[in-house]
XYZ file of N, CA and C in Angstrom:
639
model
N 105.026 116.524 129.056
C 106.406 116.037 129.130
C 106.446 114.698 129.860
N 107.202 113.759 129.312
C 107.305 112.433 129.924
C 108.068 112.524 131.244
N 107.681 111.711 132.220
C 108.395 111.731 133.503
C 109.876 111.389 133.336
N 110.689 111.972 134.182
C 112.106 111.664 134.208
C 112.325 110.275 134.801
N 113.545 109.779 134.658
C 113.955 108.520 135.264
C 115.111 108.795 136.214
N 114.966 108.394 137.461
C 116.072 108.427 138.428
C 116.595 107.006 138.549
N 117.854 106.785 138.175
C 118.450 105.453 138.184
C 119.497 105.379 139.287
N 119.297 104.446 140.228
C 120.229 104.260 141.337
C 120.987 102.975 141.074
N 122.281 103.096 140.882
C 123.097 101.964 140.467
C 123.382 101.020 141.619
N 123.917 99.845 141.279
C 124.291 98.855 142.276
C 125.681 99.087 142.821
N 126.082 98.257 143.765
C 127.379 98.401 144.417
C 128.517 98.342 143.402
N 128.463 97.413 142.478
C 129.532 97.278 141.495
C 129.183 97.842 140.142
N 128.179 98.705 140.095
C 127.716 99.241 138.821
C 128.765 100.086 138.120
N 128.830 99.957 136.812
C 129.739 100.747 135.981
C 128.927 101.568 134.996
N 129.419 102.752 134.696
C 128.658 103.638 133.824
C 128.408 103.032 132.448
N 129.392 102.302 131.911
C 129.205 101.744 130.579
C 128.100 100.688 130.559
N 127.814 100.053 131.714
C 126.791 99.017 131.769
C 125.380 99.588 131.646
N 125.224 100.856 131.967
C 123.889 101.450 131.911
C 123.716 102.363 130.699
N 124.714 102.400 129.834
C 124.621 103.276 128.670
C 123.422 102.967 127.798
N 123.149 101.691 127.618
C 122.010 101.320 126.776
C 120.698 101.730 127.422
N 120.605 101.611 128.739
C 119.405 102.037 129.450
C 119.167 103.531 129.257
N 120.230 104.310 129.391
C 120.104 105.759 129.234
C 119.642 106.100 127.819
N 120.291 105.483 126.827
C 119.921 105.770 125.432
C 118.496 105.320 125.133
N 118.097 104.197 125.713
C 116.747 103.678 125.483
C 115.692 104.680 125.944
N 115.827 105.156 127.169
C 114.806 106.066 127.688
C 114.930 107.473 127.108
N 116.133 107.891 126.780
C 116.258 109.170 126.090
C 115.568 109.116 124.737
N 115.628 107.935 124.110
C 114.925 107.751 122.840
C 113.421 107.825 122.982
N 112.935 107.604 124.203
C 111.507 107.726 124.501
C 111.140 109.132 124.968
N 112.126 110.019 124.925
C 111.882 111.403 125.331
C 111.961 111.634 126.826
N 112.639 110.736 127.556
C 112.729 110.845 129.008
C 114.172 111.104 129.445
N 114.348 112.119 130.251
C 115.669 112.406 130.811
C 116.007 111.352 131.855
N 117.257 110.927 131.892
C 117.712 109.928 132.857
C 118.794 110.548 133.730
N 118.578 110.505 135.044
C 119.543 111.019 136.014
C 120.070 109.827 136.810
N 121.383 109.690 136.897
C 121.999 108.519 137.518
C 122.703 108.883 138.816
N 122.529 108.019 139.789
C 123.151 108.222 141.106
C 124.273 107.212 141.287
N 125.468 107.734 141.555
C 126.644 106.902 141.800
C 127.108 107.059 143.242
N 127.818 106.084 143.719
C 128.387 106.144 145.064
C 129.598 105.217 145.120
N 130.363 105.330 146.192
C 131.586 104.543 146.349
C 131.475 103.720 147.622
N 130.947 102.499 147.524
C 130.686 101.710 148.730
C 131.947 101.372 149.520
N 133.072 101.326 148.859
C 134.307 100.983 149.570
C 134.759 102.103 150.509
N 134.253 103.320 150.274
C 134.703 104.462 151.084
C 133.573 105.197 151.787
N 132.326 104.865 151.471
C 131.196 105.588 152.048
C 130.308 104.639 152.838
N 129.826 105.106 153.976
C 128.931 104.293 154.797
C 127.533 104.295 154.177
N 126.710 103.374 154.613
C 125.324 103.333 154.146
C 124.618 104.646 154.491
N 124.844 105.162 155.681
C 124.199 106.420 156.072
C 124.644 107.579 155.194
N 125.925 107.630 154.839
C 126.421 108.697 153.957
C 125.789 108.594 152.577
N 125.732 107.399 152.041
C 125.137 107.198 150.719
C 123.655 107.542 150.762
N 123.000 107.125 151.803
C 121.562 107.392 151.971
C 121.282 108.893 151.996
N 122.120 109.657 152.689
C 121.940 111.109 152.754
C 122.170 111.748 151.384
N 123.193 111.287 150.685
C 123.457 111.813 149.343
C 122.323 111.464 148.387
N 121.775 110.279 148.539
C 120.669 109.869 147.674
C 119.426 110.706 147.938
N 119.173 111.040 149.172
C 118.036 111.932 149.476
C 118.193 113.263 148.740
N 119.397 113.836 148.780
C 119.643 115.106 148.093
C 119.467 114.942 146.577
N 119.961 113.825 146.047
C 119.815 113.552 144.613
C 118.338 113.502 144.221
N 117.533 112.801 144.987
C 116.106 112.676 144.669
C 115.387 114.010 144.824
N 115.793 114.810 145.783
C 115.215 116.158 145.911
C 115.492 116.976 144.646
N 116.705 116.864 144.136
C 117.074 117.614 142.936
C 116.287 117.130 141.720
N 116.115 115.826 141.604
C 115.330 115.290 140.495
C 113.882 115.753 140.602
N 113.320 115.648 141.810
C 111.919 116.039 142.015
C 111.695 117.519 141.729
N 112.704 118.339 141.966
C 112.569 119.779 141.707
C 112.400 120.065 140.218
N 112.813 119.118 139.373
C 112.693 119.298 137.916
C 111.341 118.835 137.396
N 110.597 118.059 138.206
C 109.294 117.581 137.758
C 109.042 116.138 138.158
N 107.977 115.559 137.641
C 107.601 114.191 137.977
C 108.668 113.209 137.507
N 108.800 112.116 138.256
C 109.827 111.142 137.906
C 109.433 109.734 138.345
N 110.020 108.766 137.669
C 110.010 107.380 138.090
C 111.382 107.063 138.676
N 111.462 106.034 139.516
C 112.741 105.646 140.108
C 113.022 104.176 139.838
N 114.254 103.899 139.436
C 114.702 102.536 139.165
C 115.901 102.246 140.052
N 115.777 101.233 140.901
C 116.877 100.841 141.774
C 117.441 99.513 141.333
N 118.702 99.512 140.909
C 119.343 98.305 140.407
C 120.178 97.649 141.500
N 119.952 96.361 141.725
C 120.702 95.573 142.707
C 120.605 96.252 144.087
N 121.740 96.471 144.772
C 121.647 97.100 146.092
C 121.157 98.544 146.003
N 121.216 99.118 144.802
C 120.651 100.452 144.618
C 119.169 100.492 144.927
N 118.480 99.360 144.737
C 117.068 99.296 145.100
C 116.849 99.347 146.593
N 117.768 98.764 147.349
C 117.700 98.829 148.817
C 117.911 100.266 149.270
N 118.932 100.909 148.726
C 119.204 102.305 149.069
C 118.031 103.201 148.675
N 117.438 102.926 147.520
C 116.284 103.708 147.079
C 115.137 103.579 148.065
N 114.851 102.378 148.517
C 113.752 102.182 149.468
C 114.015 102.909 150.781
N 115.260 102.893 151.224
C 115.609 103.617 152.448
C 115.410 105.126 152.272
N 115.892 105.657 151.167
C 115.794 107.102 150.936
C 114.353 107.554 150.759
N 113.556 106.760 150.048
C 112.160 107.145 149.849
C 111.393 107.146 151.166
N 111.725 106.215 152.056
C 111.091 106.228 153.378
C 111.442 107.507 154.122
N 112.686 107.963 153.995
C 113.114 109.205 154.640
C 112.384 110.416 154.079
N 112.041 110.371 152.791
C 111.488 111.541 152.099
C 109.962 111.605 152.114
N 109.323 110.609 152.711
C 107.852 110.604 152.711
C 107.286 111.866 153.349
N 107.868 112.276 154.465
C 107.342 113.453 155.178
C 107.465 114.717 154.339
N 108.405 114.731 153.382
C 108.584 115.900 152.518
C 107.704 115.821 151.276
N 107.030 114.707 151.107
C 106.167 114.549 149.950
C 106.923 114.322 148.653
N 108.175 113.898 148.756
C 108.987 113.637 147.569
C 108.957 112.140 147.287
N 108.201 111.762 146.269
C 108.041 110.364 145.909
C 107.920 110.252 144.396
N 108.431 109.167 143.831
C 108.263 108.961 142.386
C 106.848 108.532 142.056
N 106.522 108.577 140.778
C 105.235 108.066 140.331
C 105.191 106.550 140.470
N 106.275 105.901 140.042
C 106.417 104.450 140.152
C 107.858 104.096 140.476
N 108.018 102.901 141.018
C 109.346 102.362 141.330
C 109.511 101.024 140.619
N 110.694 100.796 140.096
C 111.068 99.482 139.574
C 112.313 99.023 140.321
N 112.221 97.845 140.917
C 113.361 97.225 141.587
C 113.958 96.227 140.612
N 115.121 96.566 140.079
C 115.741 95.805 139.004
C 116.821 94.885 139.567
N 116.523 93.585 139.590
C 117.460 92.588 140.149
C 117.911 93.006 141.544
N 116.963 93.471 142.329
C 117.267 94.028 143.646
C 116.746 93.108 144.755
N 117.565 92.788 145.743
C 117.129 91.872 146.803
C 116.147 92.528 147.770
N 115.129 91.756 148.139
C 114.184 92.188 149.172
C 114.503 91.545 150.518
N 115.365 90.558 150.491
C 115.795 89.879 151.717
C 117.317 89.784 151.689
N 117.894 89.314 152.784
C 119.343 89.122 152.823
C 119.771 88.169 151.705
N 120.917 88.447 151.120
C 121.410 87.659 149.995
C 122.285 86.505 150.485
N 122.017 85.323 149.983
C 122.848 84.166 150.317
C 124.315 84.420 149.967
N 124.528 85.013 148.792
C 125.897 85.243 148.345
C 126.629 86.196 149.286
N 125.950 87.241 149.716
C 126.564 88.183 150.653
C 126.858 87.515 151.983
N 125.933 86.673 152.448
C 126.168 85.963 153.709
C 127.365 85.034 153.595
N 127.535 84.437 152.425
C 128.649 83.520 152.216
C 129.990 84.261 152.144
N 129.974 85.451 151.553
C 131.221 86.175 151.297
C 131.529 87.280 152.302
N 130.657 87.531 153.240
C 130.756 88.727 154.069
C 132.066 88.856 154.823
N 132.749 87.762 155.115
C 134.008 87.832 155.859
C 135.235 87.794 154.949
N 135.029 87.673 153.653
C 136.146 87.657 152.724
C 136.713 89.073 152.595
N 138.018 89.176 152.671
C 138.653 90.502 152.662
C 138.348 91.265 151.376
N 138.412 90.591 150.236
C 138.151 91.265 148.962
C 136.725 91.783 148.902
N 135.782 90.956 149.330
C 134.371 91.368 149.330
C 134.155 92.557 150.257
N 134.733 92.495 151.446
C 134.581 93.590 152.403
C 135.187 94.878 151.867
N 136.341 94.751 151.206
C 136.999 95.932 150.677
C 136.232 96.580 149.537
N 135.618 95.776 148.703
C 134.913 96.312 147.540
C 133.506 96.808 147.860
N 132.811 96.090 148.729
C 131.388 96.407 148.960
C 131.135 97.202 150.229
N 132.111 97.268 151.132
C 131.971 98.076 152.335
C 130.745 97.738 153.167
N 130.162 98.771 153.771
C 128.979 98.578 154.609
C 127.792 98.055 153.810
N 127.719 98.423 152.534
C 126.590 97.961 151.717
C 126.580 96.436 151.637
N 127.764 95.856 151.451
C 127.852 94.407 151.366
C 127.484 93.721 152.660
N 127.859 94.342 153.780
C 127.508 93.776 155.076
C 126.009 93.920 155.347
N 125.440 95.032 154.924
C 123.999 95.268 155.083
C 123.212 94.191 154.350
N 123.628 93.892 153.113
C 122.911 92.911 152.299
C 122.994 91.508 152.870
N 123.936 91.288 153.796
C 124.125 89.959 154.384
C 123.333 89.755 155.667
N 122.643 90.788 156.144
C 121.986 90.710 157.452
C 120.470 90.794 157.288
N 119.813 89.690 157.576
C 118.367 89.643 157.411
C 117.661 90.626 158.333
N 118.185 90.833 159.536
C 117.543 91.767 160.468
C 117.496 93.177 159.892
N 118.550 93.589 159.187
C 118.580 94.916 158.573
C 117.714 94.958 157.314
N 117.844 93.953 156.485
C 117.082 93.946 155.238
C 115.579 93.904 155.507
N 115.170 93.212 156.561
C 113.748 93.095 156.879
C 113.148 94.424 157.321
N 113.995 95.356 157.733
C 113.514 96.647 158.211
C 113.387 97.688 157.096
N 113.833 97.343 155.910
C 113.767 98.296 154.796
C 112.355 98.275 154.217
N 111.616 99.370 154.315
C 110.216 99.341 153.877
C 110.084 99.377 152.365
N 108.978 98.862 151.894
C 108.650 98.998 150.484
C 108.138 100.407 150.219
N 108.301 100.922 149.012
C 107.740 102.240 148.684
C 106.226 102.245 148.802
N 105.681 103.413 149.020
C 104.230 103.563 149.104
C 103.627 103.947 147.766
N 104.392 103.818 146.716
C 103.905 104.061 145.357
C 103.950 102.722 144.616
N 103.271 102.607 143.481
C 103.300 101.335 142.740
C 104.730 100.875 142.471
N 105.005 99.638 142.826
C 106.361 99.097 142.768
C 106.337 97.714 142.133
N 107.280 97.465 141.242
C 107.395 96.160 140.596
C 108.814 95.638 140.721
N 108.937 94.312 140.688
C 110.238 93.644 140.713
C 110.518 93.062 139.328
N 111.660 93.401 138.782
C 112.107 92.836 137.514
C 113.400 92.085 137.814
N 113.414 90.799 137.559
C 114.547 89.998 138.009
C 115.037 89.065 136.910
N 116.322 88.721 136.972
C 116.931 87.877 135.961
C 116.852 86.404 136.301
N 116.875 85.584 135.267
C 116.809 84.132 135.443
C 117.943 83.424 134.710
N 118.919 84.186 134.231
C 120.031 83.594 133.487
C 121.260 83.588 134.382
N 121.676 82.440 134.921
C 122.665 82.402 135.995
C 124.121 82.295 135.569
N 124.419 82.258 134.284
C 125.737 81.792 133.857
C 126.842 82.834 133.949
N 126.541 84.091 134.136
C 127.587 85.110 134.257
C 127.582 85.671 135.676
N 127.929 84.838 136.638
C 127.967 85.255 138.029
C 128.553 84.146 138.873
N 128.734 84.431 140.150
C 129.423 83.473 141.025
C 128.474 82.664 141.889
N 127.172 82.904 141.774
C 126.215 82.223 142.642
C 126.364 80.701 142.561
N 126.418 80.188 141.347
C 126.482 78.752 141.167
C 127.716 78.105 141.768
N 128.807 78.877 141.894
C 130.032 78.322 142.478
C 129.822 77.888 143.925
N 128.899 78.537 144.606
C 128.680 78.265 146.026
C 127.411 77.472 146.308
N 126.406 77.602 145.436
C 125.107 77.031 145.754
C 124.605 76.029 144.726
N 125.369 75.773 143.665
C 124.930 74.822 142.665
C 123.815 75.379 141.795
N 123.128 74.508 141.113
C 122.097 74.918 140.159
C 120.674 74.681 140.661
N 120.531 74.367 141.932
C 119.207 74.042 142.441
C 118.361 75.235 142.830
N 118.953 76.418 142.835
C 118.246 77.627 143.235
C 118.215 78.578 142.049
N 117.031 79.030 141.661
C 116.924 79.986 140.570
C 117.642 81.273 140.912
N 118.443 81.780 139.979
C 119.217 82.995 140.263
C 119.671 83.637 138.958
N 120.207 84.843 139.079
C 120.724 85.568 137.910
C 122.242 85.611 137.895
N 122.854 84.765 138.701
C 124.302 84.756 138.840
C 124.770 85.401 140.123
N 123.904 86.228 140.735
C 124.245 86.877 142.002
C 123.076 86.898 142.984
N 121.902 87.273 142.493
C 120.717 87.372 143.352
C 119.782 86.211 143.045
N 119.350 85.493 144.076
C 118.420 84.389 143.886
C 117.021 84.913 143.594
N 116.258 84.125 142.860
C 114.894 84.524 142.520
C 114.077 84.776 143.778
N 114.206 83.897 144.804
C 113.410 84.075 146.011
C 113.934 85.191 146.909
N 115.024 85.851 146.506
C 115.477 87.067 147.178
C 114.937 88.308 146.469
N 114.848 88.228 145.141
C 114.318 89.342 144.347
C 112.796 89.388 144.373
N 112.160 88.222 144.571
C 110.699 88.138 144.693
C 110.425 87.347 145.971
N 110.561 87.994 147.106
C 110.434 87.309 148.385
C 108.989 86.858 148.621
N 108.813 85.682 149.242
C 107.461 85.165 149.464
C 106.528 86.142 150.171
N 107.064 86.909 151.124
C 106.212 87.841 151.863
C 105.793 89.055 151.033
N 106.365 89.179 149.831
C 106.030 90.311 148.969
C 105.448 89.833 147.635
N 104.737 88.719 147.659
C 104.177 88.157 146.441
C 103.127 89.060 145.807
N 102.650 90.053 146.560
C 101.640 90.948 146.011
C 102.229 91.926 144.997
N 103.559 92.076 144.979
C 104.175 93.011 144.051
C 104.175 92.426 142.637
N 103.880 93.242 141.632
C 104.037 92.757 140.259
C 105.480 92.312 140.042
N 105.682 91.177 139.407
C 107.020 90.634 139.220
C 107.176 90.141 137.787
N 108.328 90.455 137.187
C 108.561 90.141 135.782
C 109.926 89.475 135.618
N 109.971 88.184 135.297
C 111.248 87.519 135.036
C 111.742 87.824 133.628
N 113.049 87.973 133.492
C 113.648 88.165 132.177
C 114.886 87.271 132.077
N 115.181 86.820 130.880
C 116.332 85.942 130.665
C 117.596 86.792 130.566
N 118.087 87.219 131.722
C 119.256 88.092 131.764
C 120.089 87.758 132.986
N 121.387 88.000 132.888
C 122.276 87.830 134.032
C 122.352 89.133 134.815
N 122.781 89.036 136.056
C 122.734 90.180 136.968
C 123.517 91.381 136.443
N 124.743 91.153 136.041
C 125.609 92.270 135.673
C 125.106 93.034 134.450
N 124.386 92.343 133.572
C 124.008 92.960 132.303
C 122.517 93.226 132.166
N 121.762 93.048 133.229
C 120.323 93.266 133.105
C 119.961 94.722 132.794
N 120.739 95.736 133.247
C 120.372 97.106 132.852
C 120.506 97.362 131.356
N 121.249 96.500 130.660
C 121.439 96.672 129.228
C 120.692 95.628 128.417
N 119.921 94.784 129.063
C 119.224 93.706 128.380
C 117.976 94.241 127.674
N 117.820 93.901 126.401
C 116.717 94.441 125.611
C 115.359 94.060 126.191
N 115.210 92.800 126.594
C 113.937 92.364 127.163
C 113.656 93.098 128.471
N 114.677 93.250 129.298
C 114.493 93.944 130.575
C 114.079 95.390 130.358
N 114.666 96.039 129.365
C 114.320 97.436 129.088
C 112.882 97.562 128.605
N 112.446 96.614 127.785
C 111.060 96.646 127.324
C 110.088 96.435 128.479
N 110.420 95.490 129.357
C 109.562 95.234 130.517
C 109.552 96.450 131.434
N 110.727 97.023 131.647
C 110.832 98.194 132.509
C 110.007 99.354 131.956
N 110.131 99.604 130.675
C 109.353 100.683 130.065
C 107.857 100.404 130.154
N 107.477 99.156 129.911
C 106.063 98.804 129.986
C 105.489 99.020 131.377
N 106.268 98.678 132.402
C 105.803 98.876 133.783
C 105.676 100.366 134.094
N 106.678 101.137 133.758
C 106.662 102.551 134.119
C 105.580 103.322 133.362
N 105.303 102.915 132.129
C 104.326 103.652 131.330
C 102.900 103.128 131.473
N 102.763 101.897 131.964
C 101.441 101.296 132.057
C 100.667 101.756 133.277
N 99.416 101.332 133.388
C 98.616 101.680 134.564
C 99.151 100.992 135.810
N 98.901 101.562 136.968
C 99.331 100.964 138.225
C 98.645 99.627 138.430
N 99.404 98.653 138.943
C 98.821 97.332 139.190
C 97.943 97.365 140.410
């Protein structure tokens, strides 16, 4: 039986945005389990605890891979660190357009009322390098898949076109210099739609099914 997929969505993730991802992997004979949360009403610690329970439930069904999209990748790394002592770990991890360092956009918007209301503690966490630097990488094979198409996002409104980005996350945030050892795969996709991007899905499947780097 093919390993399951545990998909941890981003702060602003919508179910319809991941429909193609679910259908893609179901077509490969893999069950997909999705984790949702409400950042505007739940603290990082609350979400982290719920995610631990979610991963325990997935692991009880059998072997699995884990995909963390955007801030969902940060939450995934936190939860997997918590679960190491229990021996609950995926076969592989894919960080999909997920920041490894504090996000410039979050730092720029962190005091905006709308941003604070929508993203809650998660948005503030992503803006603080001291917190982001403490989030460990998984101890299983892990790859970064990141977008390079910036036109459907707000990044350029604040930082211009001189920094590679997917519209929200900069390339040097998704592939941080201190983590250059991780396999990294650029795709021509914008942040909001990378879970549904055909190229991203092919790269994601290739990473999860291929040998460990």
